[in-house]
Amino acid sequence: MLQLTDIGYAGKILRVNLSSGEMRPQDLDEGVVRKWVGGVGLAAKIMFEEVKPGVEWSDPENLLIWATGPLAGTEVAGAATINVVGKGPMTNLAGASQANGFMGAYMKFCGYDAVVFEGRSPKLVYLLLKEGGQAELRDASHLAGLDVDEMENRLREKFGVKEHDISVFGIGPAGEKLVRFACISGDRGHVAGHNGLGAVMGAKGLKAVVAFKGPRRFRVKDPDLLKEKNKEMVEFAKNFGTVYAWGTGGGFSALHALGALPVKNYTTDVFPEHETMNGQYLRTHFKVKARPCYRCAIAHVKEVEVTEGPYKGFVGEEPEYEQLAAWGPQIGNTDLGATVMLGNEVDKLGMDCNEASWTIGWAMECYEKGVFSREETDGLDLSWGNVESVKELMNRIARREGKFADLLAEGVMRASQKVGGEAAKWAIYSHKGSAPRSHDHRGSTRWYELFDTCLTNTSTLESTWGGIHPKLVDLAEPTDHFSHEQVSTFNAKYNGIRQFDDCLGTCRFVSPAPKLVLACFNAATGFDWSLEDAWNLGRRIVNLLRVFNLRHGLRLEDERPSARYGSVPVDGPAEGVDIMAKWDWMVENYHRLMGWNPKTGWPLPQTLRELDLEELIED
């Protein structure tokens, strides 16, 4: 019999019933591992089987599943990714989000490949994990209302440990107040941000998870080969794009050149100040030092000290690209130091920066055009670029303080629909309820992500990641990034390989090349999978989540962008191009190539059989 602890697994799942306080370890089955591997695959399987149609995101019957994979906690660089899966409040459909840091490794050191939370605690609690499978629910009343930084500090002080002796992930005030776009944040700024899974934690009365560092009690199949392939993967990552040199913000100005920066809520694509707001400027003008995740050889995460402007002296985590875009051009702010401050503020409060900035940017446009008066904003001047008002509004939203903040805490789709009129047409979102990443997806090379955001089954990007990279998986490069046929065709062909990544417990910044990731997976497990095997696993997950969402009420008419999100750019490099001109045709073409009914979007029986999902055919 195969010992999972010999091929990269801890071999156990922890079941936590928050209603009763009961905790039950469960053996991880070999057959499940071979079919679903771990991470998002394992979590999606559990959610599909146990969260029945009719269960709402805030119901005790909803599950929140934290899962990692066979590479987490190994010698692979940056292999400590945690996948969080559950039915989320933005869409009331499946949500799958990842965070890096240390939790994925430490959770396995404590003896668990996954933790499944069910029920609802009668009081605020946190879960404590220690070596040897020790697990305990503890009272968290002393943590109530604290932001994430305060929570982490309080817990590290309580246990008398050094910074990386424990991993801490949890929710800030936004999660406790059930802000729909609350996120799960920890290890000093790492975030599982999408579909409001922090609000699910809040609804369950779960403030945090604390996992202690411990010895590795599992092995890998071929440690020498894994070491060799990890070295190749790291060297590739260092030369892939600008992340190693400049962080994710290194592509900021390149995106401006493509018309893909979000500027003032898509009212323009021109942002002349982009060169003093990008990663190159930040790393050559501000003080930075490495603050790497678990065993990370890329160390793209930095601590930054602002050295100029009104926020000189502020110290925090270097903003990722999405933070730079969200709190720079999207809100009309041209001060980089203010962007650093706001990025750290939104993480501490426990809110997804993307949804928060689309919501606040929409509110600022409404203010500029007279839809909201200063009285209606509860005294805030929401002129473009007013960063102190934005900071104050963030804090009010996170605590649902006042009628205006309470409205915005529902997210931009619901807030704009409630206001109605012309203002409803200015909001940026997918009609399923989830907002896009912080790009102008109408720009060149970003139609793929716009289409993906609307068709995804995870509530965030499913097929694409950081643009498209066809050569890494032996696909042909599209020749026209504004072609309705080529974009929808490519998304269908590419879909699945990135879901394979999310089964393994690795950070994509260290492992951008799927073939090298696969080589590490094979070395750890001894499975000898081909690229097609990896792709099939990803497609299996995509189709499982597709059926889950359709069973739970997904409407095909909601798989489209809002009026502003799908609008025609009025200036910049993408001026005049219109993705909506053939949207319905794109969707049918995508459905057909995915092996789904072109009209209904349901996976066809043949597709399910090919993916070893025969049990779903009756749906």
mmCIF file of C-alpha atoms in Angstrom, residues 300-468:
data_model
loop_
_atom_site.group_PDB
_atom_site.id
_atom_site.type_symbol
_atom_site.label_atom_id
_atom_site.label_comp_id
_atom_site.label_asym_id
_atom_site.label_seq_id
_atom_site.Cartn_x
_atom_site.Cartn_y
_atom_site.Cartn_z
ATOM 1 C CA HIS A 300 9.883 39.420 -4.645
ATOM 2 C CA VAL A 301 8.123 40.455 -1.416
ATOM 3 C CA LYS A 302 9.841 43.534 0.034
ATOM 4 C CA GLU A 303 9.490 45.852 2.976
ATOM 5 C CA VAL A 304 9.528 49.456 1.811
ATOM 6 C CA GLU A 305 10.161 52.793 3.492
ATOM 7 C CA VAL A 306 8.766 55.861 1.751
ATOM 8 C CA THR A 307 11.539 58.467 1.345
ATOM 9 C CA GLU A 308 9.728 61.387 -0.259
ATOM 10 C CA GLY A 309 6.436 63.216 -0.291
ATOM 11 C CA PRO A 310 3.825 63.664 2.443
ATOM 12 C CA TYR A 311 4.097 60.014 3.567
ATOM 13 C CA LYS A 312 7.871 60.083 3.976
ATOM 14 C CA GLY A 313 8.894 57.678 6.746
ATOM 15 C CA PHE A 314 5.961 55.305 6.298
ATOM 16 C CA VAL A 315 7.108 51.662 6.442
ATOM 17 C CA GLY A 316 5.089 48.744 5.113
ATOM 18 C CA GLU A 317 4.977 45.986 2.542
ATOM 19 C CA GLU A 318 5.783 46.928 -1.031
ATOM 20 C CA PRO A 319 2.503 47.033 -2.964
ATOM 21 C CA GLU A 320 1.963 44.411 -5.639
ATOM 22 C CA TYR A 321 0.959 45.652 -9.088
ATOM 23 C CA GLU A 322 -2.745 45.371 -8.252
ATOM 24 C CA GLN A 323 -2.295 47.604 -5.214
ATOM 25 C CA LEU A 324 -0.300 50.150 -7.258
ATOM 26 C CA ALA A 325 -3.055 50.296 -9.863
ATOM 27 C CA ALA A 326 -5.930 50.224 -7.364
ATOM 28 C CA TRP A 327 -4.674 53.061 -5.180
ATOM 29 C CA GLY A 328 -2.872 55.013 -7.899
ATOM 30 C CA PRO A 329 -4.559 55.645 -11.257
ATOM 31 C CA GLN A 330 -7.911 54.055 -10.381
ATOM 32 C CA ILE A 331 -8.585 56.688 -7.704
ATOM 33 C CA GLY A 332 -6.727 59.499 -9.490
ATOM 34 C CA ASN A 333 -3.780 59.465 -7.056
ATOM 35 C CA THR A 334 -0.319 60.384 -8.380
ATOM 36 C CA ASP A 335 1.689 60.105 -5.143
ATOM 37 C CA LEU A 336 3.506 56.767 -4.852
ATOM 38 C CA GLY A 337 4.003 57.083 -1.110
ATOM 39 C CA ALA A 338 0.246 57.418 -0.647
ATOM 40 C CA THR A 339 -0.228 54.269 -2.703
ATOM 41 C CA VAL A 340 2.113 52.380 -0.352
ATOM 42 C CA MET A 341 0.140 53.649 2.644
ATOM 43 C CA LEU A 342 -3.280 52.781 1.205
ATOM 44 C CA GLY A 343 -2.158 49.329 0.071
ATOM 45 C CA ASN A 344 -1.059 48.458 3.580
ATOM 46 C CA GLU A 345 -4.213 49.972 5.079
ATOM 47 C CA VAL A 346 -6.606 47.879 3.006
ATOM 48 C CA ASP A 347 -4.687 44.678 3.852
ATOM 49 C CA LYS A 348 -4.794 45.438 7.581
ATOM 50 C CA LEU A 349 -8.541 46.023 7.442
ATOM 51 C CA GLY A 350 -8.948 42.713 5.634
ATOM 52 C CA MET A 351 -10.526 43.800 2.344
ATOM 53 C CA ASP A 352 -9.762 42.749 -1.231
ATOM 54 C CA CYS A 353 -7.930 45.679 -2.800
ATOM 55 C CA ASN A 354 -9.500 45.073 -6.218
ATOM 56 C CA GLU A 355 -13.154 45.189 -5.186
ATOM 57 C CA ALA A 356 -12.430 47.957 -2.669
ATOM 58 C CA SER A 357 -10.879 50.193 -5.332
ATOM 59 C CA TRP A 358 -13.585 49.545 -7.933
ATOM 60 C CA THR A 359 -16.177 50.407 -5.297
ATOM 61 C CA ILE A 360 -14.410 53.549 -4.073
ATOM 62 C CA GLY A 361 -13.450 54.624 -7.615
ATOM 63 C CA TRP A 362 -17.092 54.339 -8.666
ATOM 64 C CA ALA A 363 -18.122 56.381 -5.622
ATOM 65 C CA MET A 364 -15.551 59.059 -6.553
ATOM 66 C CA GLU A 365 -16.907 59.301 -10.098
ATOM 67 C CA CYS A 366 -20.414 59.598 -8.666
ATOM 68 C CA TYR A 367 -19.201 62.376 -6.360
ATOM 69 C CA GLU A 368 -17.509 64.208 -9.235
ATOM 70 C CA LYS A 369 -20.696 64.045 -11.329
ATOM 71 C CA GLY A 370 -23.011 65.134 -8.518
ATOM 72 C CA VAL A 371 -24.744 61.832 -7.799
ATOM 73 C CA PHE A 372 -23.406 61.905 -4.239
ATOM 74 C CA SER A 373 -23.252 65.130 -2.280
ATOM 75 C CA ARG A 374 -20.867 65.668 0.603
ATOM 76 C CA GLU A 375 -23.782 65.177 2.947
ATOM 77 C CA GLU A 376 -24.567 61.829 1.328
ATOM 78 C CA THR A 377 -20.934 60.686 1.705
ATOM 79 C CA ASP A 378 -21.194 61.435 5.441
ATOM 80 C CA GLY A 379 -18.931 64.463 5.118
ATOM 81 C CA LEU A 380 -16.159 62.997 2.957
ATOM 82 C CA ASP A 381 -14.666 64.917 0.033
ATOM 83 C CA LEU A 382 -14.312 62.195 -2.578
ATOM 84 C CA SER A 383 -12.555 64.275 -5.212
ATOM 85 C CA TRP A 384 -10.144 62.305 -7.372
ATOM 86 C CA GLY A 385 -6.801 61.822 -5.616
ATOM 87 C CA ASN A 386 -8.004 62.686 -2.099
ATOM 88 C CA VAL A 387 -6.109 59.841 -0.407
ATOM 89 C CA GLU A 388 -6.957 60.793 3.177
ATOM 90 C CA SER A 389 -10.666 60.650 2.377
ATOM 91 C CA VAL A 390 -10.085 57.279 0.716
ATOM 92 C CA LYS A 391 -8.289 56.008 3.820
ATOM 93 C CA GLU A 392 -11.111 57.183 6.061
ATOM 94 C CA LEU A 393 -13.708 55.654 3.757
ATOM 95 C CA MET A 394 -11.832 52.314 3.777
ATOM 96 C CA ASN A 395 -11.998 52.255 7.548
ATOM 97 C CA ARG A 396 -15.689 53.137 7.617
ATOM 98 C CA ILE A 397 -16.493 50.440 5.048
ATOM 99 C CA ALA A 398 -14.536 47.826 7.007
ATOM 100 C CA ARG A 399 -16.610 48.600 10.123
ATOM 101 C CA ARG A 400 -19.855 49.446 8.268
ATOM 102 C CA GLU A 401 -19.880 52.857 9.981
ATOM 103 C CA GLY A 402 -22.627 55.059 8.562
ATOM 104 C CA LYS A 403 -25.223 54.604 5.842
ATOM 105 C CA PHE A 404 -22.836 55.430 2.976
ATOM 106 C CA ALA A 405 -20.122 53.004 4.086
ATOM 107 C CA ASP A 406 -22.725 50.319 4.716
ATOM 108 C CA LEU A 407 -23.904 50.709 1.116
ATOM 109 C CA LEU A 408 -20.369 50.381 -0.261
ATOM 110 C CA ALA A 409 -19.633 47.363 1.955
ATOM 111 C CA GLU A 410 -21.970 45.403 -0.342
ATOM 112 C CA GLY A 411 -19.544 45.817 -3.261
ATOM 113 C CA VAL A 412 -19.769 47.848 -6.418
ATOM 114 C CA MET A 413 -22.396 45.762 -8.250
ATOM 115 C CA ARG A 414 -24.958 45.818 -5.457
ATOM 116 C CA ALA A 415 -24.215 49.403 -4.451
ATOM 117 C CA SER A 416 -24.558 50.710 -8.013
ATOM 118 C CA GLN A 417 -27.745 48.755 -8.626
ATOM 119 C CA LYS A 418 -29.263 50.183 -5.455
ATOM 120 C CA VAL A 419 -28.384 53.753 -6.459
ATOM 121 C CA GLY A 420 -29.651 53.126 -9.991
ATOM 122 C CA GLY A 421 -29.959 55.667 -12.790
ATOM 123 C CA GLU A 422 -26.931 56.641 -14.868
ATOM 124 C CA ALA A 423 -24.616 55.833 -11.949
ATOM 125 C CA ALA A 424 -25.455 52.150 -12.275
ATOM 126 C CA LYS A 425 -23.841 52.197 -15.722
ATOM 127 C CA TRP A 426 -20.492 53.413 -14.380
ATOM 128 C CA ALA A 427 -19.695 50.447 -12.141
ATOM 129 C CA ILE A 428 -17.101 47.844 -13.162
ATOM 130 C CA TYR A 429 -17.922 44.206 -12.446
ATOM 131 C CA SER A 430 -18.990 40.862 -13.879
ATOM 132 C CA HIS A 431 -22.744 40.290 -13.578
ATOM 133 C CA LYS A 432 -22.074 37.219 -11.429
ATOM 134 C CA GLY A 433 -20.999 39.728 -8.783
ATOM 135 C CA SER A 434 -17.221 39.459 -8.739
ATOM 136 C CA ALA A 435 -15.030 42.363 -9.796
ATOM 137 C CA PRO A 436 -11.968 42.056 -12.068
ATOM 138 C CA ARG A 437 -8.336 42.351 -11.142
ATOM 139 C CA SER A 438 -6.971 45.894 -11.202
ATOM 140 C CA HIS A 439 -6.444 46.293 -14.936
ATOM 141 C CA ASP A 440 -8.275 47.896 -17.776
ATOM 142 C CA HIS A 441 -9.046 44.604 -19.459
ATOM 143 C CA ARG A 442 -10.268 46.394 -22.563
ATOM 144 C CA GLY A 443 -6.615 47.107 -23.442
ATOM 145 C CA SER A 444 -4.355 45.151 -25.769
ATOM 146 C CA THR A 445 -3.519 41.592 -24.591
ATOM 147 C CA ARG A 446 -6.105 41.865 -21.759
ATOM 148 C CA TRP A 447 -9.289 40.754 -23.505
ATOM 149 C CA TYR A 448 -8.289 37.245 -22.393
ATOM 150 C CA GLU A 449 -8.630 38.297 -18.754
ATOM 151 C CA LEU A 450 -11.874 40.189 -19.303
ATOM 152 C CA PHE A 451 -13.395 37.110 -20.902
ATOM 153 C CA ASP A 452 -11.908 34.857 -18.196
ATOM 154 C CA THR A 453 -13.250 37.066 -15.388
ATOM 155 C CA CYS A 454 -16.778 36.733 -16.729
ATOM 156 C CA LEU A 455 -16.642 32.991 -17.534
ATOM 157 C CA THR A 456 -14.608 31.804 -14.540
ATOM 158 C CA ASN A 457 -15.892 29.207 -12.101
ATOM 159 C CA THR A 458 -13.537 30.238 -9.278
ATOM 160 C CA SER A 459 -14.705 33.882 -8.910
ATOM 161 C CA THR A 460 -11.337 35.127 -10.162
ATOM 162 C CA LEU A 461 -9.041 34.336 -13.081
ATOM 163 C CA GLU A 462 -9.327 30.646 -13.928
ATOM 164 C CA SER A 463 -7.724 30.161 -17.341
ATOM 165 C CA THR A 464 -5.241 33.020 -17.532
ATOM 166 C CA TRP A 465 -2.585 34.389 -15.192
ATOM 167 C CA GLY A 466 -0.422 37.492 -15.590
ATOM 168 C CA GLY A 467 -1.328 37.691 -19.250
ATOM 169 C CA ILE A 468 -0.962 34.667 -21.502
#
